[in-house]
Each structure stands twice: as C-alpha cells, then as structure tokens.
Amino acid sequence: MQIEGKKRDLALFNLAIDNKLRGCDVVAVRVDDVAPSGYSMDRATVRQKKTGRPVRFELTDQTRQAIDEYLRLTVRKPGQFLFAGRSDRGGLTTRQYARLVLEWVASIGLDPAKFGTHSLRRTKTVLIYQRTGNLRTVQLLLGHSKIESIFLNLRS
C-alpha cells in the first residue's frame, strides 16, 4: 500500500491494527476521534457499538503518519467520517471495508477465505499474548467480558 501510494488503504489498515475494534466500529471512526485539530493524536477513544463501552487505544507513529498524510490529501473535516464511502456524505460501509481487506490479503498472496476484518482486530492482541502470556490484558484490549470468548478469538 505504501509503495503503491494508497494513502487511504494504508491509514485504514494501520488504524484497524492499532485499535483492535470490530469492523463496524472501524468504519464509524470520525475525524474528531483521531485528529480533532487536523493532526492525529497519540491516543484516541471510540465507543463500541456492540457493548456501548469506550475503547481507548494508542496510535503508533506509523499510523499517525499514515492518517496525517491521508487527511492532507483528502481534507476531511471534524464531524465527518474519517474514511468516506462512495458518496462523500456517508462513511465507508462494513461491506466496502471487508472487500478492501480481501483485496489486501490477496495482494500479498494469502488466501482471502482465511482472513477478514476480524483478523485485523485480533492481530495486535495475538502478538501481545504471544509475548506476555497475559490473558487478562488481551481480555481488556478486546473488550470481552468473558475469558472463554478470548480463547475462541486467539485460536481462530
């Protein structure tokens, strides 16, 4: 994405990895959530649709740079969805996001049938679990209320 100059895709991919949100929450992110002053922040908070709970996450330097470049290119304003859909009035739909993820997966030679938007949600937490073995941290990061659901997420 970086080599091909796909600024939106790079910003969306990096944000999805960093925030560990469900696809419906990723596409609902607004400019104010991550860059209220026109430049991305170190940390952001987004309220999950499913649970209604706020999720606070850190934006890596790489993600902030990708978002800032994307914002410069698109001139998105506070109040707007960070990632526009086909018509500039609304945001990217979950279906459009899922299609993009399938394209990304196929472009690097992986089987699109084995990966999807939920794979991005789990990526960072799986790496954290592999390094620390701390299941409680993974539970908090994913916003799960039950330990059993974490085991299902880590195995799939």
PDB file of C-alpha atoms in Angstrom, residues 3-153:
ATOM      1  CA  ILE A   3       4.736   1.568  -2.326  1.00  0.00           C
ATOM      2  CA  GLU A   4       1.585   1.915  -4.437  1.00  0.00           C
ATOM      3  CA  GLY A   5       0.708   5.230  -2.792  1.00  0.00           C
ATOM      4  CA  LYS A   6      -2.636   4.014  -1.452  1.00  0.00           C
ATOM      5  CA  LYS A   7      -2.873   6.553   1.359  1.00  0.00           C
ATOM      6  CA  ARG A   8      -6.434   5.712   2.402  1.00  0.00           C
ATOM      7  CA  ASP A   9      -5.815   1.969   2.472  1.00  0.00           C
ATOM      8  CA  LEU A  10      -2.596   2.385   4.449  1.00  0.00           C
ATOM      9  CA  ALA A  11      -4.274   4.662   7.018  1.00  0.00           C
ATOM     10  CA  LEU A  12      -7.265   2.320   7.309  1.00  0.00           C
ATOM     11  CA  PHE A  13      -5.110  -0.799   7.639  1.00  0.00           C
ATOM     12  CA  ASN A  14      -2.817   0.728  10.271  1.00  0.00           C
ATOM     13  CA  LEU A  15      -5.754   2.135  12.246  1.00  0.00           C
ATOM     14  CA  ALA A  16      -7.532  -1.233  12.198  1.00  0.00           C
ATOM     15  CA  ILE A  17      -4.444  -2.988  13.564  1.00  0.00           C
ATOM     16  CA  ASP A  18      -3.867  -0.357  16.275  1.00  0.00           C
ATOM     17  CA  ASN A  19      -7.395  -0.013  17.609  1.00  0.00           C
ATOM     18  CA  LYS A  20      -8.480  -3.659  17.851  1.00  0.00           C
ATOM     19  CA  LEU A  21     -12.084  -2.657  17.064  1.00  0.00           C
ATOM     20  CA  ARG A  22     -14.761  -4.592  15.220  1.00  0.00           C
ATOM     21  CA  GLY A  23     -15.235  -3.650  11.562  1.00  0.00           C
ATOM     22  CA  CYS A  24     -18.446  -1.713  12.260  1.00  0.00           C
ATOM     23  CA  ASP A  25     -16.545   0.432  14.760  1.00  0.00           C
ATOM     24  CA  VAL A  26     -13.521   0.951  12.476  1.00  0.00           C
ATOM     25  CA  VAL A  27     -15.668   2.406   9.686  1.00  0.00           C
ATOM     26  CA  ALA A  28     -17.563   4.582  12.197  1.00  0.00           C
ATOM     27  CA  VAL A  29     -14.396   6.423  13.323  1.00  0.00           C
ATOM     28  CA  ARG A  30     -14.714  10.145  12.711  1.00  0.00           C
ATOM     29  CA  VAL A  31     -12.007  12.702  12.099  1.00  0.00           C
ATOM     30  CA  ASP A  32     -12.600  14.180  15.585  1.00  0.00           C
ATOM     31  CA  ASP A  33     -11.908  10.783  17.191  1.00  0.00           C
ATOM     32  CA  VAL A  34      -8.310  10.621  15.977  1.00  0.00           C
ATOM     33  CA  ALA A  35      -7.401  14.088  14.673  1.00  0.00           C
ATOM     34  CA  PRO A  36      -9.618  16.816  16.153  1.00  0.00           C
ATOM     35  CA  SER A  37      -7.075  19.546  15.410  1.00  0.00           C
ATOM     36  CA  GLY A  38      -6.209  18.267  11.938  1.00  0.00           C
ATOM     37  CA  TYR A  39      -3.279  16.140  13.139  1.00  0.00           C
ATOM     38  CA  SER A  40      -3.593  12.677  14.633  1.00  0.00           C
ATOM     39  CA  MET A  41      -3.248  12.232  18.378  1.00  0.00           C
ATOM     40  CA  ASP A  42      -1.163   9.717  20.321  1.00  0.00           C
ATOM     41  CA  ARG A  43      -4.287   8.168  21.835  1.00  0.00           C
ATOM     42  CA  ALA A  44      -7.932   8.033  20.859  1.00  0.00           C
ATOM     43  CA  THR A  45     -11.181   6.815  22.378  1.00  0.00           C
ATOM     44  CA  VAL A  46     -14.054   5.291  20.429  1.00  0.00           C
ATOM     45  CA  ARG A  47     -17.340   3.947  21.810  1.00  0.00           C
ATOM     46  CA  GLN A  48     -18.094   0.388  20.671  1.00  0.00           C
ATOM     47  CA  LYS A  49     -21.470  -0.206  19.045  1.00  0.00           C
ATOM     48  CA  LYS A  50     -21.886  -3.727  20.416  1.00  0.00           C
ATOM     49  CA  THR A  51     -21.116  -3.032  24.069  1.00  0.00           C
ATOM     50  CA  GLY A  52     -21.553   0.731  24.304  1.00  0.00           C
ATOM     51  CA  ARG A  53     -18.260   0.892  26.185  1.00  0.00           C
ATOM     52  CA  PRO A  54     -15.477   3.295  25.264  1.00  0.00           C
ATOM     53  CA  VAL A  55     -12.232   1.786  23.973  1.00  0.00           C
ATOM     54  CA  ARG A  56      -9.040   3.769  24.396  1.00  0.00           C
ATOM     55  CA  PHE A  57      -6.156   2.874  22.123  1.00  0.00           C
ATOM     56  CA  GLU A  58      -2.742   4.150  21.200  1.00  0.00           C
ATOM     57  CA  LEU A  59      -1.883   5.210  17.668  1.00  0.00           C
ATOM     58  CA  THR A  60       1.610   4.175  16.628  1.00  0.00           C
ATOM     59  CA  ASP A  61       3.905   6.652  14.878  1.00  0.00           C
ATOM     60  CA  GLN A  62       3.373   4.747  11.628  1.00  0.00           C
ATOM     61  CA  THR A  63      -0.422   5.008  11.959  1.00  0.00           C
ATOM     62  CA  ARG A  64      -0.336   8.699  12.864  1.00  0.00           C
ATOM     63  CA  GLN A  65       1.866   9.440   9.855  1.00  0.00           C
ATOM     64  CA  ALA A  66      -0.457   7.475   7.531  1.00  0.00           C
ATOM     65  CA  ILE A  67      -3.564   9.237   8.894  1.00  0.00           C
ATOM     66  CA  ASP A  68      -1.932  12.668   8.655  1.00  0.00           C
ATOM     67  CA  GLU A  69      -0.914  12.066   5.023  1.00  0.00           C
ATOM     68  CA  TYR A  70      -4.402  10.793   4.216  1.00  0.00           C
ATOM     69  CA  LEU A  71      -6.004  13.843   5.871  1.00  0.00           C
ATOM     70  CA  ARG A  72      -3.735  16.229   3.932  1.00  0.00           C
ATOM     71  CA  LEU A  73      -4.723  14.519   0.704  1.00  0.00           C
ATOM     72  CA  THR A  74      -8.479  14.355   1.349  1.00  0.00           C
ATOM     73  CA  VAL A  75      -9.046  17.460   3.502  1.00  0.00           C
ATOM     74  CA  ARG A  76     -11.521  15.588   5.742  1.00  0.00           C
ATOM     75  CA  LYS A  77     -13.043  17.839   8.413  1.00  0.00           C
ATOM     76  CA  PRO A  78     -14.063  17.287  12.044  1.00  0.00           C
ATOM     77  CA  GLY A  79     -17.543  15.785  12.170  1.00  0.00           C
ATOM     78  CA  GLN A  80     -17.002  13.741   9.008  1.00  0.00           C
ATOM     79  CA  PHE A  81     -16.285  10.031   8.920  1.00  0.00           C
ATOM     80  CA  LEU A  82     -12.540   9.507   8.713  1.00  0.00           C
ATOM     81  CA  PHE A  83     -12.979   7.191   5.725  1.00  0.00           C
ATOM     82  CA  ALA A  84     -15.574   8.286   3.172  1.00  0.00           C
ATOM     83  CA  GLY A  85     -17.719   5.824   1.297  1.00  0.00           C
ATOM     84  CA  ARG A  86     -18.612   6.026  -2.362  1.00  0.00           C
ATOM     85  CA  SER A  87     -20.761   9.047  -1.823  1.00  0.00           C
ATOM     86  CA  ASP A  88     -18.845  11.579   0.210  1.00  0.00           C
ATOM     87  CA  ARG A  89     -21.851  12.119   2.500  1.00  0.00           C
ATOM     88  CA  GLY A  90     -21.500   8.843   4.378  1.00  0.00           C
ATOM     89  CA  GLY A  91     -18.714   6.738   5.711  1.00  0.00           C
ATOM     90  CA  LEU A  92     -17.198   3.586   4.323  1.00  0.00           C
ATOM     91  CA  THR A  93     -19.621   0.697   4.831  1.00  0.00           C
ATOM     92  CA  THR A  94     -18.627  -2.510   6.598  1.00  0.00           C
ATOM     93  CA  ARG A  95     -19.083  -4.329   3.289  1.00  0.00           C
ATOM     94  CA  GLN A  96     -16.729  -1.927   1.472  1.00  0.00           C
ATOM     95  CA  TYR A  97     -14.218  -2.362   4.303  1.00  0.00           C
ATOM     96  CA  ALA A  98     -14.490  -6.160   4.072  1.00  0.00           C
ATOM     97  CA  ARG A  99     -13.848  -6.015   0.310  1.00  0.00           C
ATOM     98  CA  LEU A 100     -10.753  -3.892   0.883  1.00  0.00           C
ATOM     99  CA  VAL A 101      -9.404  -6.366   3.439  1.00  0.00           C
ATOM    100  CA  LEU A 102      -9.922  -9.215   0.961  1.00  0.00           C
ATOM    101  CA  GLU A 103      -8.019  -7.231  -1.677  1.00  0.00           C
ATOM    102  CA  TRP A 104      -5.158  -6.564   0.755  1.00  0.00           C
ATOM    103  CA  VAL A 105      -4.946 -10.228   1.758  1.00  0.00           C
ATOM    104  CA  ALA A 106      -4.965 -11.428  -1.862  1.00  0.00           C
ATOM    105  CA  SER A 107      -2.354  -8.823  -2.872  1.00  0.00           C
ATOM    106  CA  ILE A 108       0.210 -10.370  -0.523  1.00  0.00           C
ATOM    107  CA  GLY A 109      -0.531 -13.902  -1.676  1.00  0.00           C
ATOM    108  CA  LEU A 110      -2.634 -15.124   1.245  1.00  0.00           C
ATOM    109  CA  ASP A 111      -5.924 -16.991   0.927  1.00  0.00           C
ATOM    110  CA  PRO A 112      -8.744 -14.405   1.264  1.00  0.00           C
ATOM    111  CA  ALA A 113     -11.042 -17.176   2.518  1.00  0.00           C
ATOM    112  CA  LYS A 114      -8.907 -17.480   5.657  1.00  0.00           C
ATOM    113  CA  PHE A 115      -8.663 -13.796   6.594  1.00  0.00           C
ATOM    114  CA  GLY A 116     -11.097 -10.942   7.057  1.00  0.00           C
ATOM    115  CA  THR A 117     -11.825  -7.819   9.058  1.00  0.00           C
ATOM    116  CA  HIS A 118     -11.875  -9.780  12.296  1.00  0.00           C
ATOM    117  CA  SER A 119      -8.326 -10.975  11.577  1.00  0.00           C
ATOM    118  CA  LEU A 120      -7.147  -7.360  11.812  1.00  0.00           C
ATOM    119  CA  ARG A 121      -8.936  -6.974  15.160  1.00  0.00           C
ATOM    120  CA  ARG A 122      -7.029  -9.933  16.585  1.00  0.00           C
ATOM    121  CA  THR A 123      -3.574  -9.267  15.102  1.00  0.00           C
ATOM    122  CA  LYS A 124      -2.122  -6.998  17.774  1.00  0.00           C
ATOM    123  CA  THR A 125      -3.703  -8.861  20.687  1.00  0.00           C
ATOM    124  CA  VAL A 126      -2.351 -12.213  19.485  1.00  0.00           C
ATOM    125  CA  LEU A 127       1.152 -10.727  19.276  1.00  0.00           C
ATOM    126  CA  ILE A 128       0.787  -9.266  22.780  1.00  0.00           C
ATOM    127  CA  TYR A 129      -0.439 -12.604  24.133  1.00  0.00           C
ATOM    128  CA  GLN A 130       2.432 -14.490  22.476  1.00  0.00           C
ATOM    129  CA  ARG A 131       4.963 -12.114  24.063  1.00  0.00           C
ATOM    130  CA  THR A 132       3.424 -11.797  27.530  1.00  0.00           C
ATOM    131  CA  GLY A 133       1.103 -14.761  28.071  1.00  0.00           C
ATOM    132  CA  ASN A 134      -1.196 -12.298  29.850  1.00  0.00           C
ATOM    133  CA  LEU A 135      -4.763 -13.296  29.029  1.00  0.00           C
ATOM    134  CA  ARG A 136      -6.300 -10.540  31.179  1.00  0.00           C
ATOM    135  CA  THR A 137      -4.554  -7.890  29.056  1.00  0.00           C
ATOM    136  CA  VAL A 138      -5.963  -9.455  25.897  1.00  0.00           C
ATOM    137  CA  GLN A 139      -9.414  -9.521  27.510  1.00  0.00           C
ATOM    138  CA  LEU A 140      -9.204  -5.802  28.281  1.00  0.00           C
ATOM    139  CA  LEU A 141      -7.836  -4.880  24.851  1.00  0.00           C
ATOM    140  CA  LEU A 142     -10.613  -6.722  23.020  1.00  0.00           C
ATOM    141  CA  GLY A 143     -13.317  -5.539  25.422  1.00  0.00           C
ATOM    142  CA  HIS A 144     -14.503  -9.065  26.197  1.00  0.00           C
ATOM    143  CA  SER A 145     -16.432  -9.708  29.378  1.00  0.00           C
ATOM    144  CA  LYS A 146     -15.810 -13.478  29.406  1.00  0.00           C
ATOM    145  CA  ILE A 147     -12.479 -15.284  29.312  1.00  0.00           C
ATOM    146  CA  GLU A 148     -13.984 -18.112  27.176  1.00  0.00           C
ATOM    147  CA  SER A 149     -14.582 -15.774  24.253  1.00  0.00           C
ATOM    148  CA  ILE A 150     -10.904 -14.795  24.262  1.00  0.00           C
ATOM    149  CA  PHE A 151      -9.789 -18.397  23.771  1.00  0.00           C
ATOM    150  CA  LEU A 152     -12.048 -18.634  20.724  1.00  0.00           C
ATOM    151  CA  ASN A 153     -10.578 -15.415  19.301  1.00  0.00           C
TER     152      ASN A 153
END
